[in-house]
Coordinates of N, CA and C in Angstrom, one line a residue:
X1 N -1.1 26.1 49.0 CA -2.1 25.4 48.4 C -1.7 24.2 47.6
X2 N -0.1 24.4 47.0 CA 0.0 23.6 46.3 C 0.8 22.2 47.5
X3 N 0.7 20.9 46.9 CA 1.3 19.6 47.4 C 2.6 20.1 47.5
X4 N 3.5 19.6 48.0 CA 5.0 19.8 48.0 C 5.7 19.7 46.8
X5 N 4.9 18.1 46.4 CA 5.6 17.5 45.5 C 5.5 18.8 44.5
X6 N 4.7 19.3 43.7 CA 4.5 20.4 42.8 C 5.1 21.2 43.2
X7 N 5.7 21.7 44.5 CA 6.3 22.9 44.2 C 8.3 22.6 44.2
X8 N 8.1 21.2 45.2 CA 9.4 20.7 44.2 C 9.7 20.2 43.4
X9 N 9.0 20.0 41.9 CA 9.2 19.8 40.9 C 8.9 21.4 40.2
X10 N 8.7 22.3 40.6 CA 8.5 24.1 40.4 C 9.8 24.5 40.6
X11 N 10.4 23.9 42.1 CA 11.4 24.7 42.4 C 12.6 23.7 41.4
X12 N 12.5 23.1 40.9 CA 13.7 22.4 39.9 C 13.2 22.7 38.9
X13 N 12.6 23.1 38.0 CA 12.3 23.6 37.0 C 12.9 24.8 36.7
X14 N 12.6 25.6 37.7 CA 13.0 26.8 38.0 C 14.5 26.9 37.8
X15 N 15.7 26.5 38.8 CA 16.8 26.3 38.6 C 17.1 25.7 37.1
X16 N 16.6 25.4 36.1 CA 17.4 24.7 35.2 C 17.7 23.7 34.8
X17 N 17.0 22.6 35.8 CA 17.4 20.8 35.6 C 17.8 21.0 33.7
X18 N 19.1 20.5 33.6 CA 19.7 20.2 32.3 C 19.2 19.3 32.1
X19 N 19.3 18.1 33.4 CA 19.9 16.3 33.0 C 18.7 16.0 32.5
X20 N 17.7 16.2 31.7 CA 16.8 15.2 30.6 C 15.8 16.9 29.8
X21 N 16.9 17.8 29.9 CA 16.5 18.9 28.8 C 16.9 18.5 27.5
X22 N 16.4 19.7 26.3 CA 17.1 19.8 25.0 C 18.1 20.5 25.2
X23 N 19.3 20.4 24.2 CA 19.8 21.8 24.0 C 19.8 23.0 23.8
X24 N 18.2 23.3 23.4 CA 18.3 24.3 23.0 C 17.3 25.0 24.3
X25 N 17.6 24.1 25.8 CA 17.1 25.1 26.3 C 17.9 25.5 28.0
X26 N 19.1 25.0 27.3 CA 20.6 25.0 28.3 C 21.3 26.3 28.1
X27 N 21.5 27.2 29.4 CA 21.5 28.4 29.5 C 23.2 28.5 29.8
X28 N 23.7 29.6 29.9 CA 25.2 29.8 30.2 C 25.2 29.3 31.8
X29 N 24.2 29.7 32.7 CA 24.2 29.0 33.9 C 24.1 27.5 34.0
X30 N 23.0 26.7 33.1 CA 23.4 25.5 32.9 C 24.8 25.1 32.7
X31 N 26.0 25.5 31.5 CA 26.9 25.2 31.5 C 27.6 25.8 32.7
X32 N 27.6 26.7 32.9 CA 28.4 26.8 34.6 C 28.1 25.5 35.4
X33 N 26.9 25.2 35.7 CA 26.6 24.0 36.9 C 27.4 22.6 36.0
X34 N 27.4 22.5 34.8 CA 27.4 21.4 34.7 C 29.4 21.5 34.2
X35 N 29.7 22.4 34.5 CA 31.5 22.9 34.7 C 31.5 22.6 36.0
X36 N 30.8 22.8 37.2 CA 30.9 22.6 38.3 C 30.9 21.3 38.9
X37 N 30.1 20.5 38.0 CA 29.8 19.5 38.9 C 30.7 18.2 38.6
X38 N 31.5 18.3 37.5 CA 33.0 17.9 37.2 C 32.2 16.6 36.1
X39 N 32.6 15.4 35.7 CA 32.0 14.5 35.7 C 31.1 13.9 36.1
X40 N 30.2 13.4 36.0 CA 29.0 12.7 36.7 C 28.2 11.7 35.8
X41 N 27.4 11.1 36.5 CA 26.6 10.3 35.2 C 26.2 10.7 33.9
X42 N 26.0 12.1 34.0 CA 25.5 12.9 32.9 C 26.2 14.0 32.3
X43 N 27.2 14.1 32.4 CA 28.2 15.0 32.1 C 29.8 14.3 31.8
X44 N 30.2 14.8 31.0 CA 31.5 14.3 30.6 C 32.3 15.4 30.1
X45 N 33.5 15.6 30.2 CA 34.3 16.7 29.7 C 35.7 16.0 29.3
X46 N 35.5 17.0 27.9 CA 36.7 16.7 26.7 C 36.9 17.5 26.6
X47 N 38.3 17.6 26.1 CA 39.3 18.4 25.4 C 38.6 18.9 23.8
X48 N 38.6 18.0 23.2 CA 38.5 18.8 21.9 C 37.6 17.6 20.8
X49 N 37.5 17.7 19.7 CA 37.5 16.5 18.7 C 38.2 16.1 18.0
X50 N 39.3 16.1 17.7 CA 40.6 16.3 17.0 C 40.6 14.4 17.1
X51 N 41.7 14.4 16.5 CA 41.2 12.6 15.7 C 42.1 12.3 17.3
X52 N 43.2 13.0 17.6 CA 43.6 11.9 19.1 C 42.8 12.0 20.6
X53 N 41.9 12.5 20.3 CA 40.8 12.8 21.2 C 39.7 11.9 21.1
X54 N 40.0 11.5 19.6 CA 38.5 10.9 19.1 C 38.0 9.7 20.0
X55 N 38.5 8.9 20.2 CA 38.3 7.5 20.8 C 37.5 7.7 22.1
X56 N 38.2 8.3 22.9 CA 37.5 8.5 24.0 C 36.2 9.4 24.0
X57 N 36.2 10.6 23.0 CA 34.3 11.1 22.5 C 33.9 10.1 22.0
X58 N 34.0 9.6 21.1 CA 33.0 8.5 20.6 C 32.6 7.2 21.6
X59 N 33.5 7.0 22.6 CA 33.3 6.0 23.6 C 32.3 6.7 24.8
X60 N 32.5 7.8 25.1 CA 31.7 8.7 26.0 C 30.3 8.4 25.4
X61 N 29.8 9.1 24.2 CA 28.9 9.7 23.4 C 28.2 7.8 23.0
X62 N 28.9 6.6 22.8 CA 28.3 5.5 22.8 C 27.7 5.2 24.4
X63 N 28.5 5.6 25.3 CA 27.8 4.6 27.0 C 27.0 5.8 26.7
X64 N 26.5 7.2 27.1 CA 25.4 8.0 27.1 C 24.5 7.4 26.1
X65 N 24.2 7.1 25.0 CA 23.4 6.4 24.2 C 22.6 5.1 24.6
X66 N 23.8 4.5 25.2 CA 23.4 3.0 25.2 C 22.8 3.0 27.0
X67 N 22.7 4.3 28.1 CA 22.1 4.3 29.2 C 20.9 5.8 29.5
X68 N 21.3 6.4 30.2 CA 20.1 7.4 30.1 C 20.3 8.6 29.1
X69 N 21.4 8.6 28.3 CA 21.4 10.0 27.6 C 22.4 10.5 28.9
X70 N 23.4 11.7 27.9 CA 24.2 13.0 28.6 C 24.7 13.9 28.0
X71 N 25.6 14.6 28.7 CA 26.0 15.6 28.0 C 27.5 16.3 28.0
X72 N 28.0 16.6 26.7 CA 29.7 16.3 26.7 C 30.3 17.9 26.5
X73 N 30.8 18.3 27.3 CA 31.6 19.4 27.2 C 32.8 19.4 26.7
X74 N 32.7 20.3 25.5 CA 34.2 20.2 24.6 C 34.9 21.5 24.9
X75 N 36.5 21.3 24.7 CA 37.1 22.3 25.3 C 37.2 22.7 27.1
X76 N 37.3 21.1 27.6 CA 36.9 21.6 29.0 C 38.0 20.4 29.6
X77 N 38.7 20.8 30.8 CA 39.5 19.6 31.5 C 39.9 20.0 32.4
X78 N 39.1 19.0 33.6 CA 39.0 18.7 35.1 C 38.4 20.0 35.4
X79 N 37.3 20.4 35.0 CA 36.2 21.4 35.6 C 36.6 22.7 34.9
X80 N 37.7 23.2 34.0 CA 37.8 24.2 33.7 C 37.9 24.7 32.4
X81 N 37.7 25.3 31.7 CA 37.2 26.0 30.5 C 39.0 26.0 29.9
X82 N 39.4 25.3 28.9 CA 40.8 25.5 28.5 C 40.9 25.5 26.7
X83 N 39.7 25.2 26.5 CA 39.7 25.8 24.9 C 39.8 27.4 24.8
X84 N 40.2 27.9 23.6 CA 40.2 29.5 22.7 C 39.4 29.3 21.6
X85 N 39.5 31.0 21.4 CA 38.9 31.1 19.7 C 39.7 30.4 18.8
X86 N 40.7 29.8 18.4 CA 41.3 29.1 17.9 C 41.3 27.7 17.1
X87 N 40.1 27.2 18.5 CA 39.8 25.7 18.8 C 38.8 25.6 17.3
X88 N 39.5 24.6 16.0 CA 38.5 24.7 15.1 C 36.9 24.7 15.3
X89 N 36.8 24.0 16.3 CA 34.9 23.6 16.5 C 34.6 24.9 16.9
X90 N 35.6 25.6 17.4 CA 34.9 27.1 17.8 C 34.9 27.9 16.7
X91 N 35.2 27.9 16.1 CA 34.9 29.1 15.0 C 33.6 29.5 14.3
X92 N 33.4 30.8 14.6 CA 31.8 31.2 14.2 C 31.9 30.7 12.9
X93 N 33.3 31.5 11.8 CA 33.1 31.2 10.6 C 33.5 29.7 10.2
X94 N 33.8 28.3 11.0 CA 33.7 27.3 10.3 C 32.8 26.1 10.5
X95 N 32.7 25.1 10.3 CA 31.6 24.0 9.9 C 31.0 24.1 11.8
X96 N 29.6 24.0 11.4 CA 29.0 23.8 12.7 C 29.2 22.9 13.3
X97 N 29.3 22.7 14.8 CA 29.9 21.9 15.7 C 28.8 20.8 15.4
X98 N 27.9 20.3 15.3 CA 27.0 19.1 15.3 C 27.5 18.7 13.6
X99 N 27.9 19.1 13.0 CA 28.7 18.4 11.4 C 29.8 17.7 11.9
X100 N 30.7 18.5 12.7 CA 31.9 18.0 13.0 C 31.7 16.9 13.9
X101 N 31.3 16.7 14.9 CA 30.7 16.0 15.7 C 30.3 14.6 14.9
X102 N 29.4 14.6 13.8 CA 28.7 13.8 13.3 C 29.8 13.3 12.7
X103 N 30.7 13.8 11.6 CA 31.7 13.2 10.6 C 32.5 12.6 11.8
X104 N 33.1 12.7 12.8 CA 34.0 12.6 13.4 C 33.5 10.8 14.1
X105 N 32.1 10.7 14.0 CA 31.7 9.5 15.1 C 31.6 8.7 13.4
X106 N 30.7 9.6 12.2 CA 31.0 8.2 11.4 C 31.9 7.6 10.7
X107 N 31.1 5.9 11.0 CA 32.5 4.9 10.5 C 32.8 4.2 11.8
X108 N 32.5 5.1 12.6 CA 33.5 4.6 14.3 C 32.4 4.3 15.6
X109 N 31.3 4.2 14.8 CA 30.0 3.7 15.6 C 28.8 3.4 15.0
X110 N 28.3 2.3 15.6 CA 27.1 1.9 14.9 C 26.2 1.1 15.9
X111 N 24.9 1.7 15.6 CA 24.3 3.0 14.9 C 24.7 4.6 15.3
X112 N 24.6 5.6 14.6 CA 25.2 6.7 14.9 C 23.8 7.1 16.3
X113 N 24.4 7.4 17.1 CA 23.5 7.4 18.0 C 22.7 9.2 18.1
X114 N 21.2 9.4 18.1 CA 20.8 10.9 18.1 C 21.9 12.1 19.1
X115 N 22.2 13.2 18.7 CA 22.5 14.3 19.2 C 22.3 15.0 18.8
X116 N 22.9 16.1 19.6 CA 22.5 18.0 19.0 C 24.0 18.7 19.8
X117 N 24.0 19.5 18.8 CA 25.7 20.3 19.6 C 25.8 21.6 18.8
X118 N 26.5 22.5 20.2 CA 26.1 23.6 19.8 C 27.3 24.4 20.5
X119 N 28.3 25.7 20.1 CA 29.1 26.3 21.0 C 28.6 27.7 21.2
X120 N 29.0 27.6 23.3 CA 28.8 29.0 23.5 C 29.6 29.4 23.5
X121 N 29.9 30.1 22.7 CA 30.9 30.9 22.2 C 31.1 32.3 23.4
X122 N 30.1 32.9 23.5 CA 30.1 34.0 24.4 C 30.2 33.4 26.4
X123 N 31.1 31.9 26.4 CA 31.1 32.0 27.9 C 32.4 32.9 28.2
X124 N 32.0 33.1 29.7 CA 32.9 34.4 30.0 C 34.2 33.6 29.7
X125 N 34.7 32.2 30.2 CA 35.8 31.7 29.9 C 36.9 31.5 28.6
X126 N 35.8 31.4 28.0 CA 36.3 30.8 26.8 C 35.3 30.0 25.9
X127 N 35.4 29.6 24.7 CA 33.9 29.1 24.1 C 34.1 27.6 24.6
X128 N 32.5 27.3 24.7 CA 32.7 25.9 25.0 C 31.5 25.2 24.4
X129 N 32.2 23.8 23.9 CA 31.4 23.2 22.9 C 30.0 22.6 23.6
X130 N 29.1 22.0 23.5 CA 28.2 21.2 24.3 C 27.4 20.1 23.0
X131 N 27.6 19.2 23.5 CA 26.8 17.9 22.6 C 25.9 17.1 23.5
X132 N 24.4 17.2 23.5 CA 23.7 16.7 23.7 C 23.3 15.2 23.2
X133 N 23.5 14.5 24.0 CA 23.4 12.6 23.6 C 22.0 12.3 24.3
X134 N 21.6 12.0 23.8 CA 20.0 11.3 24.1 C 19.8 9.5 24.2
X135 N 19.3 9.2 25.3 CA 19.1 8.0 25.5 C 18.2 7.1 24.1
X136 N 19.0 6.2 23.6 CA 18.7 5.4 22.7 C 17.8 4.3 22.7
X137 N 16.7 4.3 21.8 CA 15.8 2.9 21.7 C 16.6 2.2 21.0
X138 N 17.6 2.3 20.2 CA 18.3 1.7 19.1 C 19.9 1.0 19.6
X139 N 19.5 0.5 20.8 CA 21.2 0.0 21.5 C 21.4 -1.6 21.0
X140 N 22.2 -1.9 21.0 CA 23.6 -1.2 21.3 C 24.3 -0.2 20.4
X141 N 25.1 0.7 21.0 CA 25.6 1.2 19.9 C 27.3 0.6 20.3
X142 N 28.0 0.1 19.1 CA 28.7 -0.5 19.0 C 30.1 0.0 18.8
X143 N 30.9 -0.1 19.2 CA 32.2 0.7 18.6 C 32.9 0.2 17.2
X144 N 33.2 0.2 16.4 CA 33.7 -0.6 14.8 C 34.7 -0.8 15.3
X145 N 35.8 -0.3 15.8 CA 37.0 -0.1 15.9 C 37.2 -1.2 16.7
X146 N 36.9 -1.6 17.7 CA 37.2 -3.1 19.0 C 35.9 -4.0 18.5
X147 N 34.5 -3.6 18.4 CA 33.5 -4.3 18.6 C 32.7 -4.0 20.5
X148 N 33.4 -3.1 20.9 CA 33.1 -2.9 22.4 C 31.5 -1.6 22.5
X149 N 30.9 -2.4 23.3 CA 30.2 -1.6 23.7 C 29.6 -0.9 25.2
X150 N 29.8 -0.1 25.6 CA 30.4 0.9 26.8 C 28.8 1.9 27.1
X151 N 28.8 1.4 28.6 CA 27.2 1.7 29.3 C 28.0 2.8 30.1
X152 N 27.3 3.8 30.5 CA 27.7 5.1 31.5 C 27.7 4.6 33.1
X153 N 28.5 4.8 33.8 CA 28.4 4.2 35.6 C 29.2 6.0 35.6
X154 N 28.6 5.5 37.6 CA 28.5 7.1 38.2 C 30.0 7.6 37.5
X155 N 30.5 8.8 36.9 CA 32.0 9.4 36.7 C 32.9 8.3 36.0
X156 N 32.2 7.7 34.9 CA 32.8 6.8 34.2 C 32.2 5.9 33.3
X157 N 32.5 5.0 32.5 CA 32.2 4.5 31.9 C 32.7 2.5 31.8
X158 N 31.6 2.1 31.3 CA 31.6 0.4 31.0 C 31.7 -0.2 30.4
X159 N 32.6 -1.3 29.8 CA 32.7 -1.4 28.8 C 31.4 -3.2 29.2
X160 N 30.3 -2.9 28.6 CA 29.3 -4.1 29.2 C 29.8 -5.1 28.3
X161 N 30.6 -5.3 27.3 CA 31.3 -6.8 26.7 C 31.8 -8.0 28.1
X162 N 32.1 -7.1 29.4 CA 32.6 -7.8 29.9 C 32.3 -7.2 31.4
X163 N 30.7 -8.2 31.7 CA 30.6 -7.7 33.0 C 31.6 -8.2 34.0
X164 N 31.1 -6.7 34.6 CA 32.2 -7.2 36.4 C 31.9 -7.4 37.6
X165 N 32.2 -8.2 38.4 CA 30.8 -9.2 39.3 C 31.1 -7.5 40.3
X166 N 29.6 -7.4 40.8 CA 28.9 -6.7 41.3 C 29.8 -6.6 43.4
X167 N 29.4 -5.3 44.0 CA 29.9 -5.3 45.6 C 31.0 -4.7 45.1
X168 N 31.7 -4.0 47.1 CA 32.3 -3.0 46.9 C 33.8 -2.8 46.3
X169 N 34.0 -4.1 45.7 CA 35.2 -3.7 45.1 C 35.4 -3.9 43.4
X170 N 33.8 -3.7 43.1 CA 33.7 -3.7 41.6 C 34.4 -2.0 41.1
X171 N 34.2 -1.7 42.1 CA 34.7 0.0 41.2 C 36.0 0.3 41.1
X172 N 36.8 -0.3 42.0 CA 38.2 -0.5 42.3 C 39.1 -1.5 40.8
X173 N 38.4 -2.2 40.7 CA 38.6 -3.4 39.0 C 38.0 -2.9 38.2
X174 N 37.8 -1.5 37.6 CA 37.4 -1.0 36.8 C 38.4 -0.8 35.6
X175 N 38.1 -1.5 34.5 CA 39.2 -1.6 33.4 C 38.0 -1.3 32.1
X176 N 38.9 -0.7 31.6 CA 38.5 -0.3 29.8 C 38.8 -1.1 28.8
X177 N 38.8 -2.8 29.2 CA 39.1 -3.7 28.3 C 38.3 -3.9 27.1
X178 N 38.8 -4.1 26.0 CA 37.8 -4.0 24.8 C 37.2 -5.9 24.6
X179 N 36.6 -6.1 24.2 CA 36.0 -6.9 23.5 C 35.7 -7.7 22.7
X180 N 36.0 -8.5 21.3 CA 35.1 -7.6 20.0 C 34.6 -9.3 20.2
X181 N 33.2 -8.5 19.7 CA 31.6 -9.2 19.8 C 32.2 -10.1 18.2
X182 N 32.2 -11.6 18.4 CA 32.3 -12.3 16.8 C 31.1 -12.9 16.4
X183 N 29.9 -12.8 16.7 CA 28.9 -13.4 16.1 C 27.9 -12.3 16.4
X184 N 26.3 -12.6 15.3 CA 25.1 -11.7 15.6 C 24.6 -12.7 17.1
X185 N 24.7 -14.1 17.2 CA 24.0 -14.4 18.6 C 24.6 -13.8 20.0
X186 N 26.3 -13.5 19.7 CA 27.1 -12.9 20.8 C 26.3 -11.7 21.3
X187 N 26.2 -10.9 19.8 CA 25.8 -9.5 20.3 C 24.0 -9.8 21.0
X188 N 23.4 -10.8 20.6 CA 21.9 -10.9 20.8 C 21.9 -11.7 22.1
X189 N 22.8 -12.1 22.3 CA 23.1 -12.3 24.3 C 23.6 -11.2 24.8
X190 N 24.5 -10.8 24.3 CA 24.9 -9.1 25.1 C 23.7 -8.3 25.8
X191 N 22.8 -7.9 24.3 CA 22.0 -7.2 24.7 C 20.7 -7.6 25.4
X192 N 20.8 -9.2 25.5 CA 19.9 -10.0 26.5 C 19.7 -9.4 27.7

């Protein structure tokens, strides 16, 4: 009875579509698929938050901001679960993972861009962190540290200070060169 289209938007509902959920409605099967599916537009996996980690979370957590929103798995590298109970952000008894998360980006981005983060603690592997980044009306979000500001591309990241001419060998010249933006009109052509 029903159109197709309704029952395939039924039948993905059903499975769990993460990529434009909350957090709070991402199941341990969600974090399995999204362990599985390695990196992607919407998924990113990190080691930890620890200050020599930090650069590259806050650089993640800015391109998801500044294009459709994603989601970052902490304690995780190249598809597999390698955090412990150990891992400070894991600890039931210390600061909630979305505090740490927050102190850790301020100072080192601006605007702080919306999230939510939360650890499952009870995955069969090991706990693993999850921070939800939500696509921003408020872009650019800027790095303080270079002045670089970094858009999400498929399993990777942009740094859009310095576009790269377009065709098949733009992904091949993919460099993480920084930037820094010296004027308000620089940044007000950027985001032109």
């Amino acid at each position: 009875d029903h159109p197709s289209g309704v029952l395939v938007f039924w039948e993905t509902m059903a499975l769990g579509s993460f990529s434009s959920g909350a957090l709070y409605e991402v199941s341990l099967d969600d974090v399995d698929r999204m362990l599985g599916l390695s990196e992607t537009l919407f998924v990113e996996h990190k080691l930890g938050i620890r200050e020599e980690d930090s650069f590259k979370l806050i650089q993640a957590m800015a391109a998801f901001a500044n294009t459709a929103g994603g989601w970052v798995l902490l304690g995780v590298e190249n598809g597999k679960v390698v955090a412990n109970g150990n891992c400070l952000w894991a600890r039931p008894d210390g600061q909630p993972l979305v505090d740490m998360v927050r102190d850790r980006l301020r100072g080192m981005i601006d605007p702080l861009p919306a999230f939510e983060a939360k650890v499952f603690a009870d995955h069969p592997a090991g706990p693993v962190g999850v921070v939800r980044i939500y696509e921003s009306s408020d872009t650019p979000h800027i790095l303080l540290q270079n002045g670089a500001v970094y858009v999400r591309e498929v399993a990777g990241v942009r740094d859009a200070t310095d576009p790269k001419r377009s065709g098949a060998g733009a992904r091949a010249d993919r460099h993480y060169k920084a930037v820094k933006i010296g004027s308000r009109a620089e940044l007000l052509q950027l985001t032109a």
